[in-house]
Coordinates of C-alpha atoms in Angstrom, one line a residue:
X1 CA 76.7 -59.7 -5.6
X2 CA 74.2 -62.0 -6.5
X3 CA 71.9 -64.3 -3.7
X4 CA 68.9 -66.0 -3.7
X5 CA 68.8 -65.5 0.3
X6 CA 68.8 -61.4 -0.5
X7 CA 67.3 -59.8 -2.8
X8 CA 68.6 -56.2 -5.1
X9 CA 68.5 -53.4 -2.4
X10 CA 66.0 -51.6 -4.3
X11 CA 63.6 -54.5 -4.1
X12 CA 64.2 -54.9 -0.2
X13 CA 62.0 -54.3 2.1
X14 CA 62.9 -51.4 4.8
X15 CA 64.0 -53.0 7.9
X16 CA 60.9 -53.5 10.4
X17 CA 59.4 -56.3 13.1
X18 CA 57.0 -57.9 9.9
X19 CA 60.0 -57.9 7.4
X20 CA 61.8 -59.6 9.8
X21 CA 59.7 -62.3 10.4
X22 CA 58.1 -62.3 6.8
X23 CA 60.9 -61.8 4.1
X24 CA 64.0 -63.7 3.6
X25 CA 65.9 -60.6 4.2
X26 CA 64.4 -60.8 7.7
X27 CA 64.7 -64.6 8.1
X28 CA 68.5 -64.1 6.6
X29 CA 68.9 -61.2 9.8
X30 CA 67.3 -62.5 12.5
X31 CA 69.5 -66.3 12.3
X32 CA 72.2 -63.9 12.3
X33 CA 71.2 -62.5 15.6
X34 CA 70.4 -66.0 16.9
X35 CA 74.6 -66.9 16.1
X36 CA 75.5 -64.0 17.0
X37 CA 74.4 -64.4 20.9
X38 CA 75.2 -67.7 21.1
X39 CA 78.7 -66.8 19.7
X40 CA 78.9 -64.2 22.0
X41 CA 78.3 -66.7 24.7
X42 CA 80.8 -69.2 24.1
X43 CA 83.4 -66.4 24.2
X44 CA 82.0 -65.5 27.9
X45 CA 82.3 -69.6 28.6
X46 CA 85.7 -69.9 27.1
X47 CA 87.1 -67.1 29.5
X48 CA 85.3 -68.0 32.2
X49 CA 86.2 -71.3 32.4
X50 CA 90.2 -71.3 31.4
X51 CA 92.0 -70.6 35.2
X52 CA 89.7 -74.0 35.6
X53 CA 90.7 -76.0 32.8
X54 CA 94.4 -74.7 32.8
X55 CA 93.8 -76.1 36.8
X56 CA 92.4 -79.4 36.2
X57 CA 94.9 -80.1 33.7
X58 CA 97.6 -79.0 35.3
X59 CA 98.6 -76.6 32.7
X60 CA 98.9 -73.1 34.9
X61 CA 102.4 -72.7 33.5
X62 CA 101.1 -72.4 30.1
X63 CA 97.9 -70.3 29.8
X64 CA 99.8 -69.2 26.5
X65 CA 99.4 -72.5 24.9
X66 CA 95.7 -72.8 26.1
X67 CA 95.1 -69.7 24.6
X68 CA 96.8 -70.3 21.5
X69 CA 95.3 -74.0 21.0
X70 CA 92.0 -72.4 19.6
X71 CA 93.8 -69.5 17.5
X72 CA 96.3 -71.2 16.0
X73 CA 94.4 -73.4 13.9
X74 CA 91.6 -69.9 13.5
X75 CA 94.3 -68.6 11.9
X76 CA 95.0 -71.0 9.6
X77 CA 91.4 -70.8 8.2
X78 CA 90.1 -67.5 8.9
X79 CA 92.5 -65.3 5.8
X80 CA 91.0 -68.3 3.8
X81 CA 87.4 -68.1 4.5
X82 CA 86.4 -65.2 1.7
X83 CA 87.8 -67.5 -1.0
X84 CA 86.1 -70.9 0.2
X85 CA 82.8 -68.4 0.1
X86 CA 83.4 -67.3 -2.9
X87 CA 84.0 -70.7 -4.7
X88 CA 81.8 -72.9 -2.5
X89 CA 77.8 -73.1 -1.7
X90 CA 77.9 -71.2 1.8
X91 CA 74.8 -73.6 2.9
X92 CA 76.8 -76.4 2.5
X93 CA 80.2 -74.9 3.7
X94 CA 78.7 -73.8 6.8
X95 CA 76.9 -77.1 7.8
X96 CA 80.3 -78.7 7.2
X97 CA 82.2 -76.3 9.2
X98 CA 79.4 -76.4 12.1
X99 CA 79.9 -80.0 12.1
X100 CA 84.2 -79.7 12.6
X101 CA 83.6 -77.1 15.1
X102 CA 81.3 -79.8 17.5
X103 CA 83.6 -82.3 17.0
X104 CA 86.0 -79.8 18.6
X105 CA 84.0 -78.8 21.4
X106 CA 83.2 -82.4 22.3
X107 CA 87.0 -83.5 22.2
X108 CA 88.1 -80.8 24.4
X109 CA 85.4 -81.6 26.7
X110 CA 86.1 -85.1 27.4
X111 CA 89.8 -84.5 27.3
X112 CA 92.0 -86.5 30.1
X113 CA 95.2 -84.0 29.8
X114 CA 96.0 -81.0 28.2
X115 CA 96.8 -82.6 25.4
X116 CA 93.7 -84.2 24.4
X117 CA 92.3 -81.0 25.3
X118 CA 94.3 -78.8 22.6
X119 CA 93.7 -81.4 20.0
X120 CA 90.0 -80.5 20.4
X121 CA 90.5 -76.8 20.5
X122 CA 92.6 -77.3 17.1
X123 CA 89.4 -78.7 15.6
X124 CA 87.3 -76.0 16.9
X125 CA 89.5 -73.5 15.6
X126 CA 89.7 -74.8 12.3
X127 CA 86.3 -74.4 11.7
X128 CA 85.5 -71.0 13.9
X129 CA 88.1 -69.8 11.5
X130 CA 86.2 -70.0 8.5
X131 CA 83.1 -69.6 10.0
X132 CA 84.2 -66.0 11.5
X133 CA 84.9 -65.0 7.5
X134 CA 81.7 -66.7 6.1
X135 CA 79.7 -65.1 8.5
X136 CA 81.3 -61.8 8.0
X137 CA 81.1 -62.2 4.1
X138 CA 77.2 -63.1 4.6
X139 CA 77.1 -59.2 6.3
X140 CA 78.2 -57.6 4.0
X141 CA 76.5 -59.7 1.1
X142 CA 73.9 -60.7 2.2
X143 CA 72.4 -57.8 3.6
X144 CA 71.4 -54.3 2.4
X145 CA 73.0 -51.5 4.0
X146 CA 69.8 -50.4 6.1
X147 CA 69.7 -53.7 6.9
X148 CA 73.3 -54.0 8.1
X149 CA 73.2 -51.3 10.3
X150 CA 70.2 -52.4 12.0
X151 CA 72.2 -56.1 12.3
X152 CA 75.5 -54.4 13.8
X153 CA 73.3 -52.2 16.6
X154 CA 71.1 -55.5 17.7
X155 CA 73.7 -57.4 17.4
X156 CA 75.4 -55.0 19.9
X157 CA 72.4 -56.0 22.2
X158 CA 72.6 -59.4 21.9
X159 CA 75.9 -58.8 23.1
X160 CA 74.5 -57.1 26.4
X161 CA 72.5 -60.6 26.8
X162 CA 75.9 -62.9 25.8
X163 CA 77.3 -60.8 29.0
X164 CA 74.8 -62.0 31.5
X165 CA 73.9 -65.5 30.6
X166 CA 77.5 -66.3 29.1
X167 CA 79.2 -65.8 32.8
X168 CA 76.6 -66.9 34.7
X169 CA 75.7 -70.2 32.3
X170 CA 79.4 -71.1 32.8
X171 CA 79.8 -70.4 36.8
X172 CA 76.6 -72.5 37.3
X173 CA 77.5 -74.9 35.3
X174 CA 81.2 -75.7 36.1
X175 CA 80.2 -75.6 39.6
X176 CA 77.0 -77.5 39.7
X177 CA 78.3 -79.9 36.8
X178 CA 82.1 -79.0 35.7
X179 CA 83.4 -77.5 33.6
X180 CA 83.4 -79.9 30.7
X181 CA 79.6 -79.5 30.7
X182 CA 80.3 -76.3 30.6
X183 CA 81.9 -76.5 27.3
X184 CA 79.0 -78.5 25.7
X185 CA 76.1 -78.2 27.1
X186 CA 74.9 -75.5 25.2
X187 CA 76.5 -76.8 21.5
X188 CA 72.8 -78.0 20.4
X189 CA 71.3 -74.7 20.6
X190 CA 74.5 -73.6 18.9
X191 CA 74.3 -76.1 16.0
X192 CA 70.2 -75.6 15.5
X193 CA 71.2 -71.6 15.2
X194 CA 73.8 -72.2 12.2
X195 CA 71.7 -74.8 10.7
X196 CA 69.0 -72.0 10.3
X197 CA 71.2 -69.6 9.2
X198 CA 72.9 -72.0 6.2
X199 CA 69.3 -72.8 5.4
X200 CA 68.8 -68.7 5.1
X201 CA 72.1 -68.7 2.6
X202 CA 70.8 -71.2 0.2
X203 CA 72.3 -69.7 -3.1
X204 CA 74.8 -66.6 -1.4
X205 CA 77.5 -65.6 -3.8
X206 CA 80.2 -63.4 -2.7
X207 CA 82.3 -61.6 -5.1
X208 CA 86.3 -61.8 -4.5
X209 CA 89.3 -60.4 -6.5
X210 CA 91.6 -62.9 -5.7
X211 CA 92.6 -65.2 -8.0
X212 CA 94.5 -67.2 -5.8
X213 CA 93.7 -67.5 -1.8
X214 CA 96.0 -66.3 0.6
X215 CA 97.7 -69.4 1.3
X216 CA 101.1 -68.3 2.4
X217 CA 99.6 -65.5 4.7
X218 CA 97.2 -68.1 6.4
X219 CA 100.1 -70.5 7.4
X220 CA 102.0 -67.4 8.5
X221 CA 99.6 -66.0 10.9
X222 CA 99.0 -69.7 12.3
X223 CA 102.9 -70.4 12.8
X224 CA 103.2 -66.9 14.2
X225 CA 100.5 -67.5 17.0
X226 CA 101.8 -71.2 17.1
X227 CA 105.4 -69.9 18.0
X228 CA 104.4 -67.9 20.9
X229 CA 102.3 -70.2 22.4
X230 CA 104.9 -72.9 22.4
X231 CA 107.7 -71.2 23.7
X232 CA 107.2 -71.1 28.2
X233 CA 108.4 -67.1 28.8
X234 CA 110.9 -68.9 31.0
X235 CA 112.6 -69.7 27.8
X236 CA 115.6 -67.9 26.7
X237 CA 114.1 -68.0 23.3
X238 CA 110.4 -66.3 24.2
X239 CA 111.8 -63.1 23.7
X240 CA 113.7 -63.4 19.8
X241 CA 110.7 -66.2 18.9
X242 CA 108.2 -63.7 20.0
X243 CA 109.8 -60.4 18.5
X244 CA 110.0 -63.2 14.8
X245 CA 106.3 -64.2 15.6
X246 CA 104.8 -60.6 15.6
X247 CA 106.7 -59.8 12.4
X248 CA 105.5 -62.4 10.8
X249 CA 102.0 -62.0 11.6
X250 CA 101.6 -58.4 10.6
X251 CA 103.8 -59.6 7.2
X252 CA 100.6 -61.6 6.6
X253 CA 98.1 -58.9 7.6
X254 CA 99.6 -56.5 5.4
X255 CA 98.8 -59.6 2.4
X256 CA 95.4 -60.1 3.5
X257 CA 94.6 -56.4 4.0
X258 CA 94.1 -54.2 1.0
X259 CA 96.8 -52.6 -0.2
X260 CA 97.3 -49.2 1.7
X261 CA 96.1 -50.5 4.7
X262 CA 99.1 -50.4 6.2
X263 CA 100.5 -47.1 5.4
X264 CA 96.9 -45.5 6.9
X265 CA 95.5 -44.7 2.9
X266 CA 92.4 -42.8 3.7
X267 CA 89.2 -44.4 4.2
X268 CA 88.1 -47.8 4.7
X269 CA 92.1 -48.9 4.2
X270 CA 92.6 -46.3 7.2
X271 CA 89.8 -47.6 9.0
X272 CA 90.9 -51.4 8.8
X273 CA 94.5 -50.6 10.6
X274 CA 92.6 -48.3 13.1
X275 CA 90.0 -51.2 13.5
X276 CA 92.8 -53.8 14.0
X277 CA 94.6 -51.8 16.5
X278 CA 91.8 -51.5 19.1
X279 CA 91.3 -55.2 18.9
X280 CA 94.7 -55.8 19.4
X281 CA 95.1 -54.2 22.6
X282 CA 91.7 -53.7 24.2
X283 CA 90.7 -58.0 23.6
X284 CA 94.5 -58.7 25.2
X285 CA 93.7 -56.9 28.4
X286 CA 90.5 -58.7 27.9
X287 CA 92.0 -62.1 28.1
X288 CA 94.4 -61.3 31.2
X289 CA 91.1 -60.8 33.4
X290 CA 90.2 -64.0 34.0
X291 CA 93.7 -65.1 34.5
X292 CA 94.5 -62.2 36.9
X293 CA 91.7 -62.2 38.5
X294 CA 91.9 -66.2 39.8
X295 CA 95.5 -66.0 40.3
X296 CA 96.0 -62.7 41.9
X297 CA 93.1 -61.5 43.4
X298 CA 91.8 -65.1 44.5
X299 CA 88.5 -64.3 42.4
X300 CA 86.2 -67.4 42.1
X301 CA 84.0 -68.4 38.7
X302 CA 81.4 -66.2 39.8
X303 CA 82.9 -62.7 40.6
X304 CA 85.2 -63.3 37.6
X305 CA 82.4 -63.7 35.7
X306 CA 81.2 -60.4 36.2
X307 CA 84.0 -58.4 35.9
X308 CA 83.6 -60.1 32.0
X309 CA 79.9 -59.0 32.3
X310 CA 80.4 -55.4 33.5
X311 CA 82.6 -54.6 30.5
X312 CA 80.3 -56.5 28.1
X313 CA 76.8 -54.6 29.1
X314 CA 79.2 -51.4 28.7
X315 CA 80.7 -52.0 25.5
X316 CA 77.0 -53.6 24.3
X317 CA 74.9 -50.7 25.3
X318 CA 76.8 -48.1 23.8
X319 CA 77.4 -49.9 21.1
X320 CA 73.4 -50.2 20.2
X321 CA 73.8 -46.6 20.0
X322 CA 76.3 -45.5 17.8
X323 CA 75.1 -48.5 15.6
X324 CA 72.1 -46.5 14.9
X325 CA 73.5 -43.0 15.2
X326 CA 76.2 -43.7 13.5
X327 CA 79.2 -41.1 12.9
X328 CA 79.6 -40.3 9.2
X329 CA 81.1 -37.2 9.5
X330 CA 84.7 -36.5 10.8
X331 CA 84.1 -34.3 13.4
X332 CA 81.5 -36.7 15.3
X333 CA 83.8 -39.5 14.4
X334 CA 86.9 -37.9 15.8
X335 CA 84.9 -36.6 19.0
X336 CA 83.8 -40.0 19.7
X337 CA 87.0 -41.9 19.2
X338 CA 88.3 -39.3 21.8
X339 CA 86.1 -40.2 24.5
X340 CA 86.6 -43.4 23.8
X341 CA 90.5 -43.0 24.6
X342 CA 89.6 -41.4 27.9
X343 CA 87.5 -44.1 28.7
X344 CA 90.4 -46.6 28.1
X345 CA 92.4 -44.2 30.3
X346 CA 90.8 -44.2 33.6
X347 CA 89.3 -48.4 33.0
X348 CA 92.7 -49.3 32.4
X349 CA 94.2 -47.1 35.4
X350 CA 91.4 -48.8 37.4
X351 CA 92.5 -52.1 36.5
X352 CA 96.5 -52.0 37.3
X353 CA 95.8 -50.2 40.3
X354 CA 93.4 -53.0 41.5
X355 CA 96.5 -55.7 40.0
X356 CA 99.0 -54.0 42.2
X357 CA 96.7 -54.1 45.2
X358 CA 96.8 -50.2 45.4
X359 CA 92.8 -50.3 45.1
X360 CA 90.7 -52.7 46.2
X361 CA 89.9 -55.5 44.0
X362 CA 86.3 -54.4 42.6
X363 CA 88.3 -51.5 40.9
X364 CA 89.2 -54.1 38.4
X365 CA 85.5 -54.5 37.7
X366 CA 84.6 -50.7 37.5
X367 CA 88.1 -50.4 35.6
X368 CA 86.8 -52.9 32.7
X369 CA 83.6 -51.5 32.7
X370 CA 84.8 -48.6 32.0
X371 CA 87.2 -49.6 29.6
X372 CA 84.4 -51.4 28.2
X373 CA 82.2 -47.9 27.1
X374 CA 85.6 -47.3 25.1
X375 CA 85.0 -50.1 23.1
X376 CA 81.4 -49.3 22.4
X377 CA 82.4 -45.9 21.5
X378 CA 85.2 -46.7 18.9
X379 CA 84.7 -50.1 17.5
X380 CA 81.1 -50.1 16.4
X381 CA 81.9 -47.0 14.4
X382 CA 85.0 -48.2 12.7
X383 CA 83.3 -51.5 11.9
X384 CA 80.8 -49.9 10.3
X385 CA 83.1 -47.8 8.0
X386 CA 84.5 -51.1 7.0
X387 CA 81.9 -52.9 5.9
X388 CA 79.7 -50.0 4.4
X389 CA 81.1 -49.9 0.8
X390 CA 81.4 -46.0 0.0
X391 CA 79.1 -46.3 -3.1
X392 CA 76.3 -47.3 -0.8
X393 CA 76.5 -44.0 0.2
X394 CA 76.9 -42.2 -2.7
X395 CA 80.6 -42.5 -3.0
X396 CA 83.4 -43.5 -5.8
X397 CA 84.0 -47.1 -5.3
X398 CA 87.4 -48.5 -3.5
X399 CA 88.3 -51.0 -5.4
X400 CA 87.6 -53.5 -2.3
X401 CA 86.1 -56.6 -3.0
X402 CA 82.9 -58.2 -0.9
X403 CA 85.4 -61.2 -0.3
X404 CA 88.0 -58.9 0.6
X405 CA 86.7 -56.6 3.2
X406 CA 84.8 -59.7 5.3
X407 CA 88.4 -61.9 5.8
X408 CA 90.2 -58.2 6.2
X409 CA 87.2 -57.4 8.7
X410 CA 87.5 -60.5 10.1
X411 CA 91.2 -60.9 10.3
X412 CA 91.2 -57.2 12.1
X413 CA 89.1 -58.2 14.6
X414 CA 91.1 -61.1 15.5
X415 CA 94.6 -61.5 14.3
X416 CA 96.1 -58.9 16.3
X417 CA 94.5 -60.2 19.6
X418 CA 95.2 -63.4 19.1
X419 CA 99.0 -62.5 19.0
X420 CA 99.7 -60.0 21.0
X421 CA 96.6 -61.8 23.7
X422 CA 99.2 -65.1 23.6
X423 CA 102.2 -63.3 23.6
X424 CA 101.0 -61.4 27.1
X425 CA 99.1 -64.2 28.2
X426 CA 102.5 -66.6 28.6
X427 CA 104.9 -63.8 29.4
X428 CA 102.5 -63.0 32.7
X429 CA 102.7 -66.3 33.6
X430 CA 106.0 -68.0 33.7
X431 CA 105.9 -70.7 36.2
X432 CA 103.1 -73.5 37.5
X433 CA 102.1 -70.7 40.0
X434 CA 100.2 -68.9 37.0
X435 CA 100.3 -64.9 36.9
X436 CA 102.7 -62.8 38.6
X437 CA 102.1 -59.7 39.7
X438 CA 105.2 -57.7 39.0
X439 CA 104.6 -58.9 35.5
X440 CA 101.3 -57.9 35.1
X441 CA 101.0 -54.3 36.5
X442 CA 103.1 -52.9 33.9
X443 CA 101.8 -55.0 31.5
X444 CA 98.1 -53.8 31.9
X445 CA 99.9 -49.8 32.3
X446 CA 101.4 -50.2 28.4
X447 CA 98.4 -51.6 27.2
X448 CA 96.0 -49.0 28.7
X449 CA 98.8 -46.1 27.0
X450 CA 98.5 -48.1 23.8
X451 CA 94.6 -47.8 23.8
X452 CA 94.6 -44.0 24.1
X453 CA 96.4 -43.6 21.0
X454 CA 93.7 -45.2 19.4
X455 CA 92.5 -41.5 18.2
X456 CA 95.8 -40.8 16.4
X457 CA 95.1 -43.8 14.0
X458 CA 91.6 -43.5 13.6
X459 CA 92.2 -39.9 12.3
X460 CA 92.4 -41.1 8.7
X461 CA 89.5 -43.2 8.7
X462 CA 87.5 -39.8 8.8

């Protein structure tokens, strides 16, 4: 790796409060954390805002194609993002990908129908795609491994302050304004933070082992997600469409991956699969709250809104922690993912119970708080045994490039949420009347299971 925005780690400054303000490490860092709130943000708004988009455009019956209207295109670009880093000035790339992803936001905002609307998330996918891999390639390049830790546990805790004002900037604004201004009004701040941050990358060159980029994967995960969300659960053909959809994406995950990730090779192969799993199924719950909660529990903007908050400043605050203590050796790592399963346990419990009206209906907040502390006790760790090469630890190298790990990083994150998110998104929602409840309950009860087997896979990444 060679940069002009960071210098050898030898020659780098430890992480402190004057570095950060008075080295280019520190500029490089703290642009990072300026993102990485207000990216955190526009997640809270997009979630907060959907039951009232889905509403105004009368698209109820198809939360799954509102969901998939932004990952689709993501999809497309995001296995692809390592290779345009690796080949292109990131300054440059990222300015023009900041550019694509306002056009986006602006289209969708000012969009008469559904249509219009999904045109403009295309466009913003497109370019959060990309953006997602450059950013994560820019990690793990760009910064020194004291330097990344410190990134990952405040970037936990701007997480904690995405949860509060992300919610609450939306519900004010959608009901004071809309909720197209709710979409937009906060894009200049946005554009002002990634403009910083390309400045900050001036020169960032990210080594990648790929000759060729993974083309065929990227179209596959696209049409994958594409498929689901096209197909109303009404349909005859949701069931064989989706069963083809899922195939297909995890074909192209096992491309992108490195190879071994699949079959649980130890180490950071292990810990990409274990990584990709708890994405999968804790972010799909995720997307059902907002959903659920207008359409079954008669929950306005605000209260969903903090149900999305409760589980944020959970996952957030525990994840600051185990950022800086994190857990290197097995034992710890194992204990934690552990606890972490039992949190998923009783939050997701929480939640169905509150779906099927069995508890009252701030259970589903306490629920997703709770599942949230799962989250912050098992995905900061993985993440950082993914991006922390072992030789910066004294280790035997991997064989895993820089370009490689950030779109396999990112692509865990994302991919597996994205499908399985879409797939339970439409199937809980059949009709114009939005989510049914006999659908849901059991739905929330297998994803809950699914989370607390997250331990068994993480074992390898030990």
């Amino acid at each position: 790796m060679s940069s002009s925005a960071s210098a050898p780690a030898s020659s780098t400054p430890p992480p402190s409060l004057r570095a950060l303000a008075t080295t280019p490490v520190g500029h490089l860092a703290a642009a990072m954390l300026v993102v990485e709130l207000l990216a955190g943000m526009q997640t809270y708004i997009n979630q907060t805002v959907l039951p009232l988009v889905a509403t105004d455009l009368g698209a109820r019956a198809h939360y799954g194609l509102v969901t998939a209207a932004a990952m689709v295109p993501t999809f497309l670009t995001m296995p692809l993002g390592g290779s345009m880093l690796a080949r292109w000035r990131a300054d440059l790339l990222m300015t023009a990908l900041t550019g694509v992803l306002v056009a986006g936001a602006v289209t969708g905002a000012l969009a008469p129908n559904v249509g219009v609307y999904v045109a403009g998330e295309v466009l913003r996918g497109l370019a959060a795609g990309a953006l997602a891999t450059v950013s994560m390639g820019v990690l793990v390049a760009g910064l020194p491994e004291a330097w990344r830790r410190l990134f990952l546990a405040a970037g936990s805790a701007t997480w904690i302050v995405s949860s509060i004002l992300g919610p609450g900037y939306a519900a004010a604004v959608s009901q004071a304004w809309g909720w197209r201004w709710a979409l937009v009004a906060y894009v200049p701040l946005l554009v002002a933070a990634r403009l910083l941050m390309a400045r900050e990358i001036r020169g960032l060159h990210v080594d990648d082992d790929e000759s060729h980029p993974p083309l065929v994967p990227a179209l596959m995960m696209g049409a994958g997600v594409a498929a689901i969300g096209a197909v109303p659960a009404a349909s005859v053909l949701f069931l064989p469409v989706g069963a083809g959809a899922v195939a297909a994406v995890i074909w192209a995950c096992a491309r992108v991956f490195p190879p071994g990730t699949m079959r649980l090779a130890p180490g950071r192969r292990a810990a990409l699969a274990a990584l990709a799993w708890v994405c999968a199924t804790y972010l799909t719950l995720d997307y059902l709250v907002s959903p659920a909660a207008h359409d079954i529990l008669g929950l306005g903007p605000a209260a969903v809104g903090w149900a999305l908050t409760c589980a944020g400043l959970t996952w957030s605050s525990i994840a600051i922690w185990t950022a800086a203590h994190p857990a290197r050796d097995r034992h710890r790592f194992r204990t934690r993912t552990g606890a972490g399963a039992a949190c998923f346990a009783v939050g997701g419990t929480l939640m169905t119970l509150a779906f099927a009206a069995a508890a009252p209906w701030w259970c589903l907040h306490l629920g997703f708080a709770t599942a949230g502390a799962g989250m912050g006790l098992t995905h900061q760790d993985t993440m950082i045994r993914c991006v922390t090469a072992p030789e910066d630890l004294g280790g035997t190298p991997d064989g895993i490039s820089q370009a490689r790990i950030a779109t396999s990083v990112t692509v865990a994150n994302a991919a597996g949420a994205a499908t399985l998110g879409t797939l339970t998104t439409t199937f809980v929602a059949p009709t114009a009347a939005g989510v049914q409840a006999d659908l849901l309950v059991p739905t929330t009860a297998v994803l809950t299971l699914a989370l607390a087997f997250t331990p068994l896979l993480a074992r390898r990444a030990a």
